[in-house]
Amino acid sequence: MFSSRIVSLVCNRVKTSLSVGHQSIFQVRTATKRAGGSRTHMKDSAGRRLGPKKHEGESVEVGEIIMRQRGTKWYPGENAGIGKDHTIFALEPGFVRYYLDPFHPKRKFIGVVLREGDKLPYPHFDPRKRRFGRFLIKKPEAAEAELEFQSRKESQTLPELLKGAEERQQKREARLFELKEQLSQFIELESEELKNLAAGRLLQIDRFLRGGKSQEDARFHTTYNHLYDLKLQLRRNEISQEQHDNLSSQYKSLAESVDSNIMFDAFFDLCAYKTPETIKSNQEAAIAELDKLVIPNQPRTKELKEQVFAILKSQDNCFTLSQQLALKRKYLKPVLPEVDGLVLDKPDKKAVAITKINYDTRRIETVYRPKEAFLP
Amino acid sequence: MSVSKGVWSKFVKRSPTLALRNKALRTALLSPDLPSGPVSLKSKASKRKYQSIEGLDQIYPLAYEVLEKRSEDIYSKIESLDKNSPTYAEQKEELEIAAEKFNPEVVYMAEYMKNSLDRTQPVFRHYLKKTWEGYSKMLLMQRLETLAVIPDTLPTLEPKVEVKLKFPHNNQDRWIEPGTLLSSNVTKMPPSLEVIEFKESTGDLYTVLMVDPDTPDLAQDSYSTTLLWGVKDVKLSNTDSMIDAKKLMQNEDCEFVEYLPPVCEKNTGKHRIAFWVFRQDGPLENAPKGLRREFFKIRQFVEDNKLTPVGAHVIRTLWDRNTENVRKMYGLPEGRVFTRERVPYLKN
């Protein structure tokens, strides 16, 4: 019994060893090690000298490196920058602080404070602590030279800008001269000084009107600007309080007399002042006259056209440009409608042929219109 | 033929400003189909070519009727509100908005006539607020934060009003975007501000401070804040929202610190000029005339006067070739000149 058990155990062993041997016969063992004796552990390099270069509380100048690292183990905080290899450096001179910021709980920061006792992070809602970092230039010549300094861009653009300003100034002066010449037609002013003031006022109003302000606003702002100038003169002690009061009341009365005598028409030309009521009644009268003058669907003559234009552009009526355009469209249609007498049956020598699409028949039709159908 | 027959065509209890004034637009908006296309079509050919959407002439009046019925219900709810309740005004405004929110005329005006809306109407204020929150408010906050106006002047801001700003330097009126760099010629005269309230406002008092937090402080080798302009007790409402020369000329007591333009010194960098608008509880007491401009403590001032900041604006300026002229204009001494480069070490 016992011996037979031993026999079977031995047999099993032999079997397994045979099967292993059997495997080893058929398996090909390739070379796993390179021939030629090269070494597998050549990966070690010299240390990269990483780590902190400045420690907590050490003083730094602008650009000094505080930390060398691989990746962002540390982030740049207050007054610190980060390089392309994640080197942290100082952006302001001061003292190094290593800190945590509750706004970024997973990050560690390195910052620079300007004063030795300060801690980071600064309170969130407090004003930032900033360094001016510039010196006053005390030498007058050096200061003058610094003021004279022009950047390349400035030196390139300045001449053109100055030229533009000069041109605008010349235009303004020419307009001022023109207005001063025309002024005497509407208002009598005693002195040359008052004339200049009045012309200046008109020039300013003209500019505001061209910019799109209403007449009332243009007048107000012109007065306001002049009074503001006087106030500044008083502030500079160039005039006394009494003089200031006199000048401002003088200007106010001048403004009143100019405004009650002169206004601008739609083409920014000077004309005599008219109250809004007068303008309204004049305009109503003008429209009534136009109604009488222009008979609908009747041929127009050259004289009629000129008459209508004269009424539209008359300074008595003060039609605005948009009003003038609307009235022109109403009373001086370029082509009259196709009514009897304004359409020809047959082509005439002087007739004008007009082709147009008839949407109902989907055909192109030709209509012959006599010359009378058009505005001369 | 108009589809409007119910509450939206009656103006006994509703304001007439809720209706479109232009007759052509109104008929175009309120007719079930458009025989000659919308008013925006100008040429005859395109009008003739226009075809209304199929079935719109049946659906549009139905939809209008449903919306109008809902509005009518809301109006009756407004009438049944308890007038003595402390939240009456609030509830009423909310319901008034809900009642008119989907009125086609109101929607059209809120979209295309933003400059001429009647701001006394809650529904128009609602639409104005929505457009402001969609762009201008975000832009302002972005500029205030990136330029660090907050927290350099005041800790933070939750804008309640829209603040628009313009300078009278030339004959044109142009609103200035927050953060724009302006020349000294532009800022030489006091600006005008528009303060647009989105709540009902009838004669609230406002304070405006204009400060420059970038004035060099050589003793500390740092910067200090200068008060450039101070205006207080300006009465504004939904209908009258401008703070301009006209208003200040009429009420001369409003200006407690006269306007001083920002005149930056050479090489001091770009100066941020912050405008803060505050709503007042009552008349301002701790703001004496001729308050000291230099080393102005804006936070202290706000605390002393119990002001609530409701809006802000910011511009930037720097030294330019005209700055000396502006200095002369205001009788100021010549500006100092600083070194172009900043030193890389602490001065002391």
XYZ file of C-alpha atoms in Angstrom:
724
model
C 0.000 0.000 0.000
C 2.664 2.489 1.118
C 5.134 1.388 -1.551
C 2.573 1.719 -4.340
C 1.937 5.327 -3.238
C 5.629 6.129 -3.482
C 5.749 4.617 -6.942
C 2.855 6.762 -8.190
C 4.434 9.948 -6.750
C 7.740 9.183 -8.481
C 5.898 8.513 -11.714
C 4.181 11.901 -11.531
C 7.472 13.714 -10.951
C 9.003 12.000 -13.948
C 6.017 13.003 -16.065
C 6.215 16.684 -15.140
C 9.985 16.821 -15.603
C 9.557 15.202 -18.991
C 6.957 17.765 -20.061
C 9.244 20.641 -18.993
C 12.104 19.084 -20.899
C 9.800 18.668 -23.826
C 9.070 22.444 -23.813
C 12.723 23.435 -23.588
C 13.446 21.388 -26.654
C 11.110 23.432 -28.908
C 11.535 26.978 -27.503
C 13.991 29.389 -29.187
C 15.787 31.638 -26.751
C 16.687 34.912 -28.413
C 19.361 37.249 -27.090
C 17.926 39.739 -24.568
C 21.179 41.501 -23.917
C 22.753 43.701 -26.560
C 25.858 42.406 -28.068
C 28.932 44.567 -27.897
C 28.906 45.090 -24.179
C 26.969 48.414 -24.022
C 25.836 49.448 -20.540
C 22.114 49.644 -19.672
C 22.387 52.291 -16.937
C 23.647 55.418 -18.737
C 20.672 57.565 -17.632
C 22.239 59.500 -14.809
C 23.061 63.177 -15.372
C 24.583 65.822 -13.229
C 22.211 67.568 -10.777
C 20.335 70.546 -12.285
C 20.927 72.705 -9.215
C 17.184 73.183 -8.644
C 15.636 74.582 -5.523
C 15.298 77.900 -3.757
C 17.895 80.546 -4.555
C 16.400 83.053 -2.100
C 14.774 82.053 1.127
C 11.921 83.519 3.163
C 12.618 87.118 4.130
C 15.746 87.534 1.991
C 15.950 90.802 0.091
C 15.824 90.746 -3.713
C 16.176 93.210 -6.570
C 14.183 93.268 -9.765
C 14.894 90.187 -11.920
C 16.664 88.138 -9.278
C 15.847 84.437 -9.353
C 14.057 83.139 -6.287
C 13.343 79.512 -7.213
C 14.428 77.067 -9.909
C 12.084 74.126 -10.391
C 10.727 71.559 -12.833
C 7.040 72.275 -13.415
C 5.081 74.623 -11.214
C 5.750 73.235 -7.777
C 5.594 76.895 -6.748
C 3.497 79.589 -8.419
C 4.458 83.264 -8.839
C 2.507 85.394 -6.371
C 2.568 89.112 -5.562
C 5.334 90.972 -7.467
C 6.848 87.743 -8.830
C 7.081 86.432 -12.391
C 7.583 83.038 -13.995
C 10.010 82.125 -16.802
C 9.661 79.629 -19.615
C 11.335 76.956 -17.500
C 9.077 77.878 -14.552
C 11.794 79.836 -12.778
C 10.272 82.247 -10.263
C 11.878 85.684 -10.244
C 11.254 89.047 -8.586
C 9.350 91.794 -10.447
C 9.829 94.354 -7.684
C 12.632 94.854 -5.165
C 11.734 93.735 -1.663
C 11.617 90.712 0.571
C 10.748 87.148 -0.387
C 7.652 85.519 1.075
C 6.589 81.878 0.698
C 2.841 81.672 1.296
C -0.525 80.024 0.704
C -3.502 81.815 -0.792
C -7.018 80.801 0.280
C -8.296 81.729 -3.215
C -6.160 78.884 -4.652
C -6.098 76.241 -1.921
C -4.060 73.701 -3.937
C -1.183 76.026 -4.816
C 1.911 77.296 -3.071
C 3.083 80.796 -3.891
C 6.247 82.820 -3.807
C 5.876 86.580 -3.614
C 7.844 89.719 -2.894
C 6.725 92.366 -0.402
C 7.951 95.946 -0.497
C 8.331 96.356 3.245
C 10.160 93.965 5.520
C 7.323 93.440 7.995
C 4.567 92.821 5.432
C 2.867 89.479 5.106
C 1.278 87.789 2.108
C -1.382 87.412 0.898
C -2.458 91.035 1.316
C -6.079 91.539 2.496
C -8.240 91.043 -0.611
C -10.206 94.302 -0.516
C -7.362 96.619 0.568
C -5.712 98.978 -1.922
C -2.691 97.360 -3.563
C 0.731 98.267 -2.191
C 2.658 99.798 -5.070
C 6.129 101.232 -5.550
C 6.643 104.399 -7.598
C 10.327 103.668 -8.180
C 11.312 106.806 -10.135
C 13.510 109.729 -9.223
C 12.733 113.373 -9.692
C 15.035 114.941 -12.285
C 16.323 118.019 -10.489
C 18.717 119.464 -13.058
C 16.742 121.874 -15.298
C 18.746 120.951 -18.428
C 18.211 117.229 -17.894
C 14.507 117.788 -17.224
C 14.253 119.878 -20.391
C 15.991 117.157 -22.394
C 13.620 114.543 -20.978
C 10.599 116.687 -21.926
C 11.997 117.128 -25.432
C 12.466 113.402 -25.897
C 10.192 111.946 -28.562
C 9.535 108.299 -29.180
C 9.993 107.106 -32.753
C 6.245 106.889 -33.233
C 5.703 110.378 -31.883
C 8.447 111.939 -33.988
C 6.914 110.320 -37.049
C 3.324 111.386 -36.420
C 3.819 114.780 -34.770
C 4.601 116.838 -37.900
C 1.471 115.575 -39.613
C -0.672 116.288 -36.564
C 0.749 119.794 -36.251
C 0.117 120.405 -39.936
C -3.500 119.301 -39.549
C -3.948 121.536 -36.516
C -2.438 124.479 -38.412
C -4.809 123.944 -41.345
C -7.824 123.772 -39.062
C -6.711 126.943 -37.293
C -6.366 128.765 -40.610
C -9.830 127.661 -41.702
C -11.225 128.853 -38.397
C -9.540 132.236 -38.750
C -10.856 132.635 -42.285
C -14.374 131.831 -41.098
C -13.975 134.259 -38.183
C -12.986 137.022 -40.590
C -15.959 136.217 -42.833
C -18.393 136.294 -39.904
C -16.927 139.578 -38.648
C -17.455 141.142 -42.086
C -21.066 139.971 -42.265
C -21.821 140.944 -38.689
C -22.371 144.635 -39.412
C -25.366 143.851 -41.650
C -27.372 142.678 -38.659
C -26.068 144.452 -35.585
C -24.398 147.734 -34.697
C -21.482 147.298 -32.322
C -19.398 150.205 -31.072
C -15.923 148.907 -30.485
C -13.622 146.560 -32.375
C -13.305 144.477 -29.221
C -17.041 143.815 -29.031
C -17.073 142.937 -32.728
C -14.338 140.378 -32.166
C -16.226 138.921 -29.208
C -19.451 138.687 -31.197
C -17.684 137.108 -34.188
C -15.989 134.627 -31.860
C -19.353 133.739 -30.376
C -20.865 133.185 -33.816
C -17.912 131.039 -34.844
C -18.359 128.834 -31.791
C -22.137 128.533 -32.333
C -21.485 127.664 -35.978
C -19.171 124.829 -34.938
C -21.653 123.430 -32.419
C -24.460 123.567 -35.003
C -22.324 121.724 -37.520
C -21.635 119.099 -34.848
C -25.375 118.466 -34.532
C -26.316 120.495 -31.443
C -29.615 122.377 -31.367
C -29.492 126.178 -31.588
C -30.418 126.559 -27.932
C -27.752 124.105 -26.781
C -25.126 125.666 -29.057
C -25.820 129.101 -27.576
C -25.782 127.824 -24.009
C -22.484 125.990 -24.419
C -20.861 128.966 -26.122
C -21.808 131.224 -23.226
C -20.760 128.584 -20.715
C -17.329 128.162 -22.327
C -16.673 131.901 -22.331
C -17.745 132.316 -18.709
C -15.607 129.304 -17.767
C -12.597 130.980 -19.413
C -13.251 134.116 -17.379
C -13.491 132.038 -14.218
C -10.112 130.492 -15.022
C -8.633 133.938 -15.587
C -9.872 134.890 -12.132
C -8.349 131.713 -10.720
C -5.005 132.620 -12.321
C -5.281 136.102 -10.720
C -5.087 137.789 -14.103
C -8.251 139.729 -13.350
C -9.832 140.817 -10.093
C -13.231 139.628 -8.865
C -14.741 142.982 -9.864
C -13.307 142.794 -13.376
C -14.528 139.218 -13.655
C -18.068 140.227 -12.718
C -17.980 143.154 -15.158
C -16.648 141.070 -18.013
C -19.117 138.265 -17.491
C -22.122 140.598 -17.304
C -20.802 142.428 -20.378
C -20.513 139.159 -22.261
C -23.962 138.039 -21.168
C -25.534 141.265 -22.480
C -23.547 140.989 -25.716
C -24.686 137.371 -26.110
C -28.270 138.456 -25.599
C -28.066 141.209 -28.216
C -26.257 138.949 -30.720
C -28.740 136.116 -30.187
C -31.736 138.419 -30.559
C -30.411 139.803 -33.860
C -28.588 136.985 -35.616
C -29.133 133.302 -36.256
C -27.898 130.653 -38.688
C -29.951 129.218 -41.537
C -29.871 125.627 -42.771
C -26.691 126.285 -44.794
C -24.882 127.835 -41.792
C -25.134 131.330 -43.276
C -25.980 134.283 -41.096
C -29.536 135.617 -41.176
C -31.692 137.937 -39.109
C -33.138 136.392 -35.957
C -36.740 135.246 -36.045
C -38.777 133.929 -33.146
C -40.090 130.367 -33.392
C -43.634 131.749 -33.801
C -42.607 133.929 -36.747
C -40.794 131.013 -38.332
C -43.860 128.813 -37.931
C -46.237 131.347 -39.473
C -43.739 132.100 -42.295
C -43.429 128.400 -43.044
C -47.199 127.959 -43.130
C -47.505 130.895 -45.508
C -44.721 129.494 -47.688
C -46.443 126.114 -47.933
C -49.725 127.791 -48.849
C -47.894 129.705 -51.565
C -46.307 126.490 -52.842
C -49.733 124.843 -52.962
C -50.986 127.727 -55.035
C -47.935 127.802 -57.273
C -47.546 124.124 -58.085
C -50.606 122.535 -59.673
C -50.467 118.752 -59.387
C -49.804 116.770 -62.584
C -49.208 119.863 -64.685
C -46.040 120.433 -66.698
C -43.476 122.604 -64.861
C -41.459 125.453 -66.324
C -37.927 126.439 -65.455
C -39.171 129.628 -63.839
C -41.558 127.690 -61.617
C -38.762 125.444 -60.494
C -36.611 128.391 -59.582
C -39.495 130.037 -57.750
C -40.039 126.910 -55.662
C -36.344 126.663 -54.834
C -36.306 130.317 -53.866
C -39.175 129.747 -51.441
C -37.520 126.638 -49.975
C -34.175 128.320 -49.465
C -35.542 131.667 -48.329
C -34.014 132.822 -45.049
C -37.431 134.075 -43.936
C -38.820 130.568 -43.851
C -35.901 128.841 -42.108
C -36.735 125.398 -43.447
C -34.286 122.815 -42.173
C -32.447 120.689 -44.717
C -34.698 117.690 -44.118
C -37.805 119.886 -44.444
C -36.431 121.294 -47.688
C -35.824 117.813 -49.037
C -39.329 116.627 -48.090
C -40.920 119.671 -49.718
C -38.785 119.274 -52.823
C -39.921 115.682 -53.133
C -43.522 116.774 -52.747
C -43.610 119.783 -55.079
C -40.835 119.094 -57.573
C -41.210 115.467 -58.540
C -38.530 114.537 -61.099
C -41.109 112.587 -63.135
C -44.838 113.276 -63.095
C -47.264 110.324 -62.818
C -48.654 108.701 -65.973
C -51.897 110.612 -66.323
C -53.741 111.602 -69.483
C -51.838 114.120 -71.511
C -48.497 113.108 -69.992
C -48.265 109.791 -71.846
C -47.848 109.476 -75.618
C -49.494 106.749 -77.665
C -46.841 106.740 -80.360
C -43.136 107.405 -80.180
C -42.445 111.046 -80.876
C -39.230 112.682 -81.964
C -38.754 114.354 -78.582
C -40.388 111.640 -76.493
C -38.500 109.651 -73.904
C -38.979 105.911 -73.959
C -39.165 104.228 -70.561
C -39.111 100.441 -70.283
C -40.552 98.767 -67.229
C -41.827 95.437 -66.038
C -45.549 94.813 -65.877
C -45.815 92.373 -62.973
C -49.302 91.194 -63.936
C -48.534 90.204 -67.503
C -44.856 89.555 -66.754
C -43.853 91.437 -69.875
C -41.554 94.389 -70.460
C -43.561 97.403 -71.597
C -42.391 100.622 -73.166
C -44.022 103.884 -72.162
C -43.416 107.065 -74.159
C -43.354 110.205 -72.105
C -43.316 113.735 -73.477
C -40.688 116.172 -72.282
C -43.283 117.990 -70.151
C -43.502 114.995 -67.812
C -39.992 115.700 -66.519
C -38.625 118.460 -64.340
C -36.819 120.978 -66.564
C -57.139 96.131 -39.770
C -55.734 96.034 -36.281
C -55.689 92.960 -34.087
C -55.638 95.011 -30.900
C -59.050 95.277 -29.278
C -58.450 94.664 -25.576
C -56.399 96.250 -22.825
C -53.394 97.030 -25.038
C -55.414 99.449 -27.141
C -56.853 101.360 -24.176
C -54.956 104.226 -22.613
C -57.185 105.322 -19.763
C -55.136 103.572 -17.093
C -52.043 102.818 -19.167
C -49.503 105.385 -20.261
C -49.779 106.451 -23.928
C -45.989 106.077 -24.149
C -46.539 102.304 -24.238
C -47.945 102.670 -27.765
C -45.952 103.201 -30.925
C -46.327 106.759 -32.120
C -45.455 106.157 -35.765
C -48.719 105.269 -37.476
C -47.190 103.245 -40.296
C -45.127 101.168 -37.847
C -48.136 100.645 -35.607
C -50.360 99.372 -38.402
C -47.563 97.153 -39.663
C -47.116 95.683 -36.194
C -50.793 95.269 -35.381
C -52.225 93.948 -38.643
C -52.661 90.185 -38.959
C -50.852 90.033 -42.271
C -48.742 92.589 -44.028
C -50.260 93.398 -47.424
C -47.200 95.271 -48.614
C -44.577 93.849 -46.309
C -42.943 95.371 -43.232
C -42.187 99.086 -43.123
C -38.494 98.393 -43.356
C -38.916 97.432 -47.017
C -38.301 100.610 -48.968
C -38.403 99.850 -52.695
C -41.641 99.150 -54.487
C -40.198 96.021 -56.077
C -39.353 94.399 -52.748
C -42.741 95.401 -51.316
C -44.436 93.729 -54.262
C -42.283 90.638 -53.911
C -43.006 90.260 -50.184
C -45.133 87.334 -49.167
C -46.408 86.953 -45.641
C -45.699 83.669 -43.853
C -48.402 81.102 -44.656
C -51.111 80.999 -42.005
C -49.751 84.003 -40.108
C -52.931 85.981 -40.679
C -54.854 83.399 -38.630
C -52.255 82.635 -35.995
C -51.085 86.159 -35.192
C -54.491 87.482 -33.997
C -54.986 84.346 -31.915
C -51.587 84.665 -30.255
C -52.145 88.374 -29.678
C -55.507 87.681 -28.084
C -54.037 85.091 -25.692
C -51.241 87.465 -24.615
C -53.639 90.358 -24.238
C -55.980 88.254 -22.111
C -53.100 87.325 -19.805
C -52.132 90.966 -19.513
C -55.712 91.861 -18.646
C -55.679 89.277 -15.842
C -52.453 90.742 -14.478
C -53.915 94.254 -14.545
C -56.925 93.060 -12.561
C -54.505 91.427 -10.101
C -52.746 94.793 -9.666
C -56.045 96.381 -8.707
C -56.723 93.727 -6.104
C -53.335 94.262 -4.391
C -53.293 95.402 -0.765
C -52.196 99.029 -0.916
C -51.113 99.155 2.722
C -48.743 96.251 2.424
C -45.046 97.203 2.810
C -44.145 95.378 -0.420
C -46.947 97.002 -2.407
C -44.719 99.149 -4.637
C -42.416 96.237 -5.368
C -45.263 93.849 -6.203
C -46.971 96.448 -8.340
C -43.837 97.123 -10.374
C -43.254 93.412 -10.900
C -46.824 92.880 -12.096
C -46.704 95.956 -14.329
C -43.629 94.555 -16.023
C -45.305 91.165 -16.447
C -48.418 92.797 -17.908
C -46.569 94.654 -20.662
C -43.544 92.437 -21.221
C -44.962 90.655 -24.264
C -46.886 93.549 -25.820
C -45.549 93.601 -29.407
C -45.420 97.386 -29.445
C -43.410 97.467 -26.205
C -41.067 94.742 -27.425
C -40.513 96.615 -30.697
C -39.763 99.893 -28.944
C -37.455 98.226 -26.407
C -35.491 96.697 -29.266
C -35.322 99.517 -31.807
C -35.976 102.795 -29.968
C -33.642 102.474 -26.990
C -32.713 106.159 -26.946
C -36.230 107.512 -26.662
C -37.900 105.169 -24.185
C -40.088 106.543 -21.418
C -38.060 105.563 -18.355
C -40.960 106.181 -15.983
C -42.517 102.952 -17.281
C -41.349 99.852 -15.317
C -41.407 97.650 -18.408
C -39.049 99.910 -20.343
C -36.721 100.100 -17.352
C -36.805 96.305 -17.256
C -35.770 96.042 -20.897
C -33.108 98.756 -20.516
C -31.683 96.926 -17.521
C -31.536 93.702 -19.486
C -29.583 95.274 -22.341
C -27.261 97.022 -19.880
C -26.591 93.784 -17.995
C -25.927 92.013 -21.269
C -22.966 94.157 -22.266
C -22.146 97.522 -20.663
C -22.268 96.313 -17.072
C -19.958 93.379 -17.766
C -17.603 95.610 -19.735
C -17.457 98.124 -16.892
C -16.723 95.449 -14.283
C -14.042 93.931 -16.482
C -12.350 97.331 -16.889
C -12.641 98.172 -13.194
C -11.076 94.853 -12.239
C -8.304 94.644 -14.832
C -7.310 98.248 -14.223
C -7.563 97.538 -10.466
C -9.760 100.563 -9.842
C -11.301 98.162 -7.385
C -9.715 97.688 -4.862
C -7.342 100.676 -5.326
C -10.070 103.279 -4.767
C -13.019 101.483 -3.161
C -13.138 97.793 -2.119
C -15.695 96.629 -4.659
C -18.806 97.620 -6.565
C -22.168 96.109 -7.278
C -23.454 98.366 -10.059
C -27.064 99.489 -9.701
C -27.108 102.292 -12.275
C -25.632 102.794 -15.685
C -23.128 105.645 -15.823
C -22.347 107.281 -19.152
C -19.639 109.874 -19.567
C -18.712 112.444 -22.179
C -16.357 115.403 -22.431
C -17.159 118.684 -24.225
C -13.778 118.978 -25.967
C -15.142 119.335 -29.482
C -18.451 120.116 -31.082
C -19.560 116.496 -31.149
C -21.116 114.464 -28.360
C -19.607 111.045 -27.929
C -20.050 108.670 -24.988
C -16.749 107.284 -23.751
C -16.187 103.561 -23.195
C -14.724 102.703 -19.760
C -10.936 102.438 -19.813
C -10.308 104.637 -22.870
C -7.036 106.568 -22.977
C -7.857 110.263 -23.413
C -5.575 113.183 -24.195
C -5.264 116.228 -21.959
C -7.104 118.301 -24.560
C -10.190 116.135 -24.167
C -10.309 116.321 -20.381
C -9.632 120.040 -20.005
C -13.265 120.924 -19.219
C -15.677 119.269 -16.744
C -17.488 116.269 -18.233
C -21.190 115.469 -18.333
C -22.511 112.274 -16.837
C -25.729 110.430 -17.364
C -26.910 108.284 -14.465
C -29.601 105.858 -15.593
C -31.643 104.360 -12.756
C -33.456 101.074 -13.245
C -35.642 101.433 -10.176
C -38.367 104.029 -9.818
C -36.636 107.270 -8.923
C -38.168 110.666 -8.294
C -35.629 113.129 -7.005
C -32.963 110.960 -5.374
C -29.759 112.783 -4.436
C -26.431 111.739 -5.897
C -22.749 112.429 -5.275
C -20.029 112.137 -7.905
C -16.325 111.912 -7.097
C -13.575 112.013 -9.699
C -10.290 110.708 -8.305
C -6.805 109.996 -9.584
C -5.276 107.126 -7.538
C -1.949 107.329 -9.430
C -0.504 110.587 -8.127
C 3.156 109.971 -7.181
C 3.930 110.143 -3.468
C 7.692 110.652 -3.358
C 8.030 110.566 0.427
C 6.595 107.037 0.585
C 7.971 106.039 -2.853
C 4.383 105.075 -3.649
C 1.160 106.563 -4.994
C -1.572 108.661 -3.429
C -5.136 109.562 -4.409
C -6.084 113.061 -5.554
C -9.625 114.376 -5.646
C -10.144 116.108 -8.995
C -13.824 116.918 -8.867
C -16.575 116.645 -6.299
C -20.273 117.112 -6.927
C -22.944 116.504 -4.300
C -26.707 116.723 -3.775
C -27.548 116.453 -7.460
C -31.219 115.694 -7.868
C -31.929 113.098 -10.524
C -34.986 111.162 -11.569
C -36.136 108.741 -14.238
C -36.985 111.619 -16.559
C -33.992 113.845 -15.798
C -30.771 111.849 -15.528
C -28.036 114.248 -16.683
C -25.313 115.821 -14.554
C -24.050 118.503 -16.937
C -23.011 122.133 -17.190
C -26.630 123.290 -17.415
C -27.612 121.630 -14.169
C -24.455 122.697 -12.320
C -24.864 126.304 -13.487
C -28.358 126.382 -12.010
C -27.301 124.819 -8.682
C -23.889 126.249 -7.895
C -23.749 124.689 -4.422
C -23.573 121.219 -5.936
C -19.926 121.530 -6.913
C -18.078 121.278 -3.591
C -14.663 120.720 -5.198
C -14.081 122.607 -8.431
C -13.021 120.706 -11.499
C -9.299 120.199 -11.942
C -8.343 118.339 -15.112
C -5.987 115.373 -14.763
C -2.562 116.851 -15.565
C -0.119 113.974 -15.406
C 3.568 114.640 -14.907
C 6.148 113.344 -17.353
C 7.070 109.685 -16.881
C 4.457 108.905 -14.260
C 2.787 106.365 -16.525
C -0.856 106.091 -17.392
C -3.120 107.529 -14.713
C -6.466 105.899 -14.088
C -9.172 108.473 -13.485
C -12.072 106.895 -11.619
C -15.573 108.357 -11.471
C -17.659 107.106 -8.574
C -21.393 107.722 -8.380
C -23.058 107.403 -4.975
C -26.681 107.456 -3.947
C -27.262 109.593 -0.833
C -29.626 108.959 2.068
C -30.036 112.673 2.664
C -28.150 115.916 2.040
C -24.372 115.508 2.331
C -22.999 117.029 5.537
C -19.323 116.120 5.746
C -18.383 117.576 2.372
C -17.185 121.124 2.947
C -16.545 123.456 0.059
C -12.886 123.445 -0.976
C -12.049 120.051 0.520
C -8.321 119.219 0.345
C -7.565 117.466 -2.917
C -4.183 115.903 -2.161
C -3.974 112.676 -0.173
C -7.715 112.263 -0.447
C -9.007 109.313 1.528
C -11.957 108.184 -0.529
C -12.858 105.256 1.731
C -12.934 107.535 4.773
C -15.069 110.071 2.881
C -17.563 107.421 1.825
C -17.797 106.089 5.353
C -18.193 109.537 6.921
C -20.995 110.504 4.591
C -22.730 107.090 4.614
C -22.650 106.903 0.826
C -23.568 103.819 -1.183
C -21.619 103.407 -4.390
C -24.081 102.569 -7.171
C -22.066 103.161 -10.322
C -18.626 103.962 -11.656
C -16.678 104.847 -14.759
C -12.990 104.941 -15.545
C -10.818 106.665 -18.123
C -7.050 106.858 -18.469
C -4.744 109.761 -19.288
C -1.014 110.355 -19.511
C 1.440 113.190 -20.067
C 1.282 114.581 -23.588
C 2.481 117.637 -25.508
C -0.630 119.593 -24.497
C -0.479 118.943 -20.750
C 1.628 122.038 -20.050
C -0.962 124.223 -21.840
C -3.733 122.817 -19.667
C -1.596 123.468 -16.588
C -1.153 127.081 -17.648
C -4.883 127.357 -18.328
C -5.646 126.391 -14.727
C -2.788 128.455 -13.261
C -0.863 125.405 -12.067
C 2.953 125.382 -11.717
C 4.993 123.504 -14.301
C 4.866 119.756 -13.889
C 7.773 117.787 -12.456
C 9.818 115.456 -14.627
C 10.744 111.962 -13.450
C 13.297 109.478 -14.705
C 12.092 107.373 -17.595
C 13.277 104.071 -16.087
C 12.170 102.701 -12.743
C 15.031 101.838 -10.460
C 15.388 98.093 -9.775
C 16.101 98.524 -6.047
C 14.363 100.013 -3.018
C 15.249 103.698 -2.624
C 15.821 103.710 1.152
